[in-house]
Short mmCIF file of C-alpha atoms in Angstrom, two decimals:
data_model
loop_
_atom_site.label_atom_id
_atom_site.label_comp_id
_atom_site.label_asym_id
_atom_site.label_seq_id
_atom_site.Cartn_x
_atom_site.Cartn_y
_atom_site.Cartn_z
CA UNK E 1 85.04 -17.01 55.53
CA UNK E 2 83.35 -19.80 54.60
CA UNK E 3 85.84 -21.71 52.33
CA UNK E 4 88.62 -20.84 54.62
CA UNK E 5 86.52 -22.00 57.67
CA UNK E 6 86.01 -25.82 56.09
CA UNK E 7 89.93 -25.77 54.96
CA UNK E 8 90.53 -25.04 59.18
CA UNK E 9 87.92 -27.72 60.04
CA UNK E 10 88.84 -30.51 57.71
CA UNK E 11 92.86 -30.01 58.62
CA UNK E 12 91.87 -30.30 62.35
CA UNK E 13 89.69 -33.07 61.89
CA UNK E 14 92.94 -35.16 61.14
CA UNK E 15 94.68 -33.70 64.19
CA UNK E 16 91.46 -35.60 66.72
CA UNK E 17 93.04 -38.22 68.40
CA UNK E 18 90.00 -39.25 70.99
CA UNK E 19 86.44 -39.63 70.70
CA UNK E 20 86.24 -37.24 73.87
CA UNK E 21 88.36 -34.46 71.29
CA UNK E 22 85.37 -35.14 68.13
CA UNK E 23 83.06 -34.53 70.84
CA UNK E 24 84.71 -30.98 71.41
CA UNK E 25 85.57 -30.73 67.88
CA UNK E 26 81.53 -31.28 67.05
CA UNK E 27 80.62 -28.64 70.00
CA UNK E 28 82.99 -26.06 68.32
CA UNK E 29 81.46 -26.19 65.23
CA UNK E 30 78.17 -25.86 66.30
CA UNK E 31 79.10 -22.62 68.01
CA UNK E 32 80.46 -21.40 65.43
CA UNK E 33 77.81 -21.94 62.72
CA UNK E 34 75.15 -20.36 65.46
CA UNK E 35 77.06 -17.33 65.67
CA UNK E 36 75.19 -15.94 68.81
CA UNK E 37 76.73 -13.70 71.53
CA UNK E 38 75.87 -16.41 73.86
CA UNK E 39 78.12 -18.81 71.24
CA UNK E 40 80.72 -16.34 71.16
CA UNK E 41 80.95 -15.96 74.67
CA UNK E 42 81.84 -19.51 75.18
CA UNK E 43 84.19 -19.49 71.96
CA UNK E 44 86.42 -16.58 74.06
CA UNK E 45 86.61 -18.61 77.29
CA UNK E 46 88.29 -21.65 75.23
CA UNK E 47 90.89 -19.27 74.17
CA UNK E 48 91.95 -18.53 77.83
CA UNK E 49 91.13 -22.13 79.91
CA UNK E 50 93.73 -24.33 80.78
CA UNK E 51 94.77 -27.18 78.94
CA UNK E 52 92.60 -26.68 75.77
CA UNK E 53 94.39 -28.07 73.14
CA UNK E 54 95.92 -26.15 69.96
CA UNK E 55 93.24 -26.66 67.84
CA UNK E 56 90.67 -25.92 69.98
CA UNK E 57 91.71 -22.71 70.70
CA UNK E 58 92.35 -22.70 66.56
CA UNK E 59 89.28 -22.78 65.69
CA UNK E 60 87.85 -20.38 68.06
CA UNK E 61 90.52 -17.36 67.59
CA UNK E 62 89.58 -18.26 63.74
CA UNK E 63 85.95 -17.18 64.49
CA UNK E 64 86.09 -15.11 66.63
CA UNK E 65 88.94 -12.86 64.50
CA UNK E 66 86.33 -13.51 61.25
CA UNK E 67 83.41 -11.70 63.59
CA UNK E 68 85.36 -8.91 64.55
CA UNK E 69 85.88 -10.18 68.23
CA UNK E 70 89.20 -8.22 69.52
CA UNK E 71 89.70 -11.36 72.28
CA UNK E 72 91.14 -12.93 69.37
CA UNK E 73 94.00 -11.09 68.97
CA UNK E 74 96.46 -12.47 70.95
CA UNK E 75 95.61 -15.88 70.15
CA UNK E 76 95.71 -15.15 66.64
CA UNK E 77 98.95 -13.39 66.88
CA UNK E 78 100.41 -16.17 68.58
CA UNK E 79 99.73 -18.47 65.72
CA UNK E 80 100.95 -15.82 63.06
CA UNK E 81 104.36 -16.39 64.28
CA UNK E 82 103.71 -20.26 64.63
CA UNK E 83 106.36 -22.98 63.47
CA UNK E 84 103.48 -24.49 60.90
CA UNK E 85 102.91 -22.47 58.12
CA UNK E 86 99.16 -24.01 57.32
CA UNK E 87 98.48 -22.33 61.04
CA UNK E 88 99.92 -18.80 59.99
CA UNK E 89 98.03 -18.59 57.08
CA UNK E 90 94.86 -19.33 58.73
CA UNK E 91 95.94 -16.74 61.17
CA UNK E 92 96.61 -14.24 58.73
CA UNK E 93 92.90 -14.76 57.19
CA UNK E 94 91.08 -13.68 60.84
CA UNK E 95 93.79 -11.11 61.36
CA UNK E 96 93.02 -9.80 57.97
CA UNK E 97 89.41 -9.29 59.11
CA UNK E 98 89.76 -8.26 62.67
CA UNK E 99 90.09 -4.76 61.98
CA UNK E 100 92.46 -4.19 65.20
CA UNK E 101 94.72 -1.46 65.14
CA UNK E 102 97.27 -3.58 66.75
CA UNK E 103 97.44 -6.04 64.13
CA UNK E 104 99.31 -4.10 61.81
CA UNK E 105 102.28 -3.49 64.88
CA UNK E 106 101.99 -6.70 65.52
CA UNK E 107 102.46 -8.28 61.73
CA UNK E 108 105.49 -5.28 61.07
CA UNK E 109 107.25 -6.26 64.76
CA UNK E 110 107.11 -10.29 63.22
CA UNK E 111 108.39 -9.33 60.11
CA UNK E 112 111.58 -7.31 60.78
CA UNK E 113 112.49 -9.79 63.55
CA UNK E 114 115.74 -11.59 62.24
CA UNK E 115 115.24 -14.29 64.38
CA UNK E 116 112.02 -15.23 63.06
CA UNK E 117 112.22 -14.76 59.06
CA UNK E 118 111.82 -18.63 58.50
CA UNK E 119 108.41 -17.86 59.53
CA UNK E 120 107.41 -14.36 58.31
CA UNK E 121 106.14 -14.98 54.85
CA UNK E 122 102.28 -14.39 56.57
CA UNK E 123 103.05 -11.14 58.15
CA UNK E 124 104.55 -9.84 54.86
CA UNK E 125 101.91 -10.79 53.27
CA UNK E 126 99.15 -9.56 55.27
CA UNK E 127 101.27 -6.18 55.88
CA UNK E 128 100.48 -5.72 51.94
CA UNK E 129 97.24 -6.86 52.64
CA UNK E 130 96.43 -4.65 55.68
CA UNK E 131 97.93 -0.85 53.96
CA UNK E 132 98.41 0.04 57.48
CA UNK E 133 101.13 3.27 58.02
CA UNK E 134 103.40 0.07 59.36
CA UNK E 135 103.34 -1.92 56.10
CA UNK E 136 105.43 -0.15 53.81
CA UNK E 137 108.73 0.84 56.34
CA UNK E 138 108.35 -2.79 57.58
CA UNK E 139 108.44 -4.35 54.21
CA UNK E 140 111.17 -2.22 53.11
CA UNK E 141 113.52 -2.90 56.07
CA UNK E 142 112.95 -6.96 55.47
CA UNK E 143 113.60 -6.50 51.78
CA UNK E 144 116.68 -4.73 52.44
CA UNK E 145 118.02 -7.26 55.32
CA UNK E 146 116.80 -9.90 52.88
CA UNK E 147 118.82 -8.85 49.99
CA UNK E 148 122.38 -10.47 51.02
CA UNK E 149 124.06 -13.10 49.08
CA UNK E 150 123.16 -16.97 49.54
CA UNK E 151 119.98 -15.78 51.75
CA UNK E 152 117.73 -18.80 51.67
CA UNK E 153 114.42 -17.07 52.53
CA UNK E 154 113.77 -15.54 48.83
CA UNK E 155 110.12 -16.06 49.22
CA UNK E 156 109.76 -13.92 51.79
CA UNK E 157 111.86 -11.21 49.90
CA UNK E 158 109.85 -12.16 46.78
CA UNK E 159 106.11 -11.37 49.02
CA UNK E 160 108.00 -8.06 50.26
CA UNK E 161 108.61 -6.76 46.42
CA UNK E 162 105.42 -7.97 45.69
CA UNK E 163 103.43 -6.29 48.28
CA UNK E 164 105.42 -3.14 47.69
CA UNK E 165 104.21 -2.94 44.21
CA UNK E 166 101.03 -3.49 45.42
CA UNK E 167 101.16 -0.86 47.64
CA UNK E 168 102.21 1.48 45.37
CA UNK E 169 104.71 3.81 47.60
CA UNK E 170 107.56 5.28 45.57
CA UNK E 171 109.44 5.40 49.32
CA UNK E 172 110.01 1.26 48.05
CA UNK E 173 111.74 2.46 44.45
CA UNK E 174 115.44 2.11 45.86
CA UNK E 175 114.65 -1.44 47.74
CA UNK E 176 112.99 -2.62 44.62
CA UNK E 177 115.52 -1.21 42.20
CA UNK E 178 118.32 -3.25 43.68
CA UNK E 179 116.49 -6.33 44.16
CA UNK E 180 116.04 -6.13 40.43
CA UNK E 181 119.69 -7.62 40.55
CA UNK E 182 118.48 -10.84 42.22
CA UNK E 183 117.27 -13.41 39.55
CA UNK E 184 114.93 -14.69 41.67
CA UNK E 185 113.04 -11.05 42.75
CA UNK E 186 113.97 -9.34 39.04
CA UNK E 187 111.11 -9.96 37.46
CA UNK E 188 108.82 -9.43 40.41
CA UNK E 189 110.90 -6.69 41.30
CA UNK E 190 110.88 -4.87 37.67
CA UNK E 191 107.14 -5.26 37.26
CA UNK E 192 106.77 -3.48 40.85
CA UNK E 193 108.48 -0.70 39.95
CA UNK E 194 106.67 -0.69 36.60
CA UNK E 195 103.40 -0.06 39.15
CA UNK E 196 105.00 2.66 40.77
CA UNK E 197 106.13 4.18 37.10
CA UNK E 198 109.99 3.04 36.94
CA UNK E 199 110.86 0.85 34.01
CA UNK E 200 114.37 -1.35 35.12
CA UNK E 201 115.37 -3.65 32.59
CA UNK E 202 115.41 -7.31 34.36
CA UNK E 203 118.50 -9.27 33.78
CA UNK E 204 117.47 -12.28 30.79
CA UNK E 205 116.34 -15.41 31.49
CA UNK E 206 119.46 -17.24 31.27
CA UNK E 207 121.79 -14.35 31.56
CA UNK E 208 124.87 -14.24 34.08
CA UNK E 209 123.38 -13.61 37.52
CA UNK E 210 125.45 -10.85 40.09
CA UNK E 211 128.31 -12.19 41.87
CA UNK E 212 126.68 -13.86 44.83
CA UNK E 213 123.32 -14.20 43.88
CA UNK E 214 122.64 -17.58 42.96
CA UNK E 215 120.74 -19.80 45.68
CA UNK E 216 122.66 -21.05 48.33
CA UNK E 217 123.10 -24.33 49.62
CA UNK E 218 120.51 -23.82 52.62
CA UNK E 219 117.90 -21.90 50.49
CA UNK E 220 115.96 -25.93 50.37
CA UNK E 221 115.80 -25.22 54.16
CA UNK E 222 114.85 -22.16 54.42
CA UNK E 223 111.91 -22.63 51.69
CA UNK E 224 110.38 -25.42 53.49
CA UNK E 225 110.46 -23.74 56.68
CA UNK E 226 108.45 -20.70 55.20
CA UNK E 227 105.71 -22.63 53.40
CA UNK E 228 104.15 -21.65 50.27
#
């Protein structure tokens, strides 16, 4: 945790607009190196009082998920599906190490959603990362939703081949095999099913890409809106 944890800290050291918030920001992090019940106590209250601000409550899912501390979950959940993709990520880290059963419902229910693929690039990933029963249908079903002409969110597709590779279920062999026809997912795609023990040929570099396959005008959009 500890690389992750100074990333989170020196981002929301920027964000500190008061000296009243360095004050808090200073408390926090004292709590959080301590790591006592007593700490930890105090750490779960922020995450339900009133008018704490974002990164407050940031922090203190962050360490409390990292522990083990199921009073993170919804807080952490809640920033999964946030607009800023710096804040999912972190999220995904602590959900990653929660060990909650819900987490994996949670991440596959994100996912699928069609309203919110701008922002599910996280859940995908930590679906993979999870190997929960959810992870494979739920990375399937975005794959195949995903795989339309001029769809702008390829890196999410490109995480869901990935992960399914990784995952190594041969239920993923049809999703994969057609988004071998996508020059962006074909070589990701064909060295996936390689994993699971299907060689497909990926088009050439350079080679005529399938009718409707080439990025669309919006794909600059949607990449920026799911992060990296």
């Amino acid at each position: 945790m500890e690389e992750e944890f100074h990333e989170l800290t020196d981002r929301v050291r920027a964000e500190l607009r008061s000296p009243q918030d360095l004050v808090a920001y200073e408390r926090l992090l004292g709590l959080a190196r301590k790591n006592t019940p007593a700490g930890r106590e105090e750490l779960a209250r922020m995450l339900v009082a009133v008018e704490r601000p974002l990164w407050a409550r940031e922090i203190a899912a962050f360490v409390l998920g990292c522990a083990g501390d199921k009073r993170a979950f919804e807080t952490l959940v809640l920033l999964l599906n946030y607009r800023e993709p710096v804040r999912c990520a972190t999220a995904a880290h602590a959900l990653g190490r929660l060990g909650d059963p819900r987490t994996a419902r949670a991440a596959a229910a994100l996912a699928t959603n069609p309203l919110r693929t701008a922002y599910a690039l996280h859940p995908v990933r930590l679906l993979a990362e999870l190997r929960a029963p959810q992870s494979v249908p739920a990375l399937i079903a975005t794959l195949e939703r995903l795989l339309t002409p001029h769809n702008p969110y390829w890196r999410v597709a490109l995480a869901c081949v990935e992960g399914l590779g990784a995952l190594g279920d041969r239920r993923a062999v049809p999703a994969l095999t057609a988004a071998v026809t996508h020059p962006r997912l074909a070589a990701a795609a064909a060295a996936s099913l390689a994993r699971l023990g299907v060689h497909e040929q990926a088009p050439a570099a350079g080679g005529p890409a399938p009718e409707g396959a080439a990025p669309g005008a919006g794909e600059a959009e949607g990449a920026a809106a799911e992060g990296t």
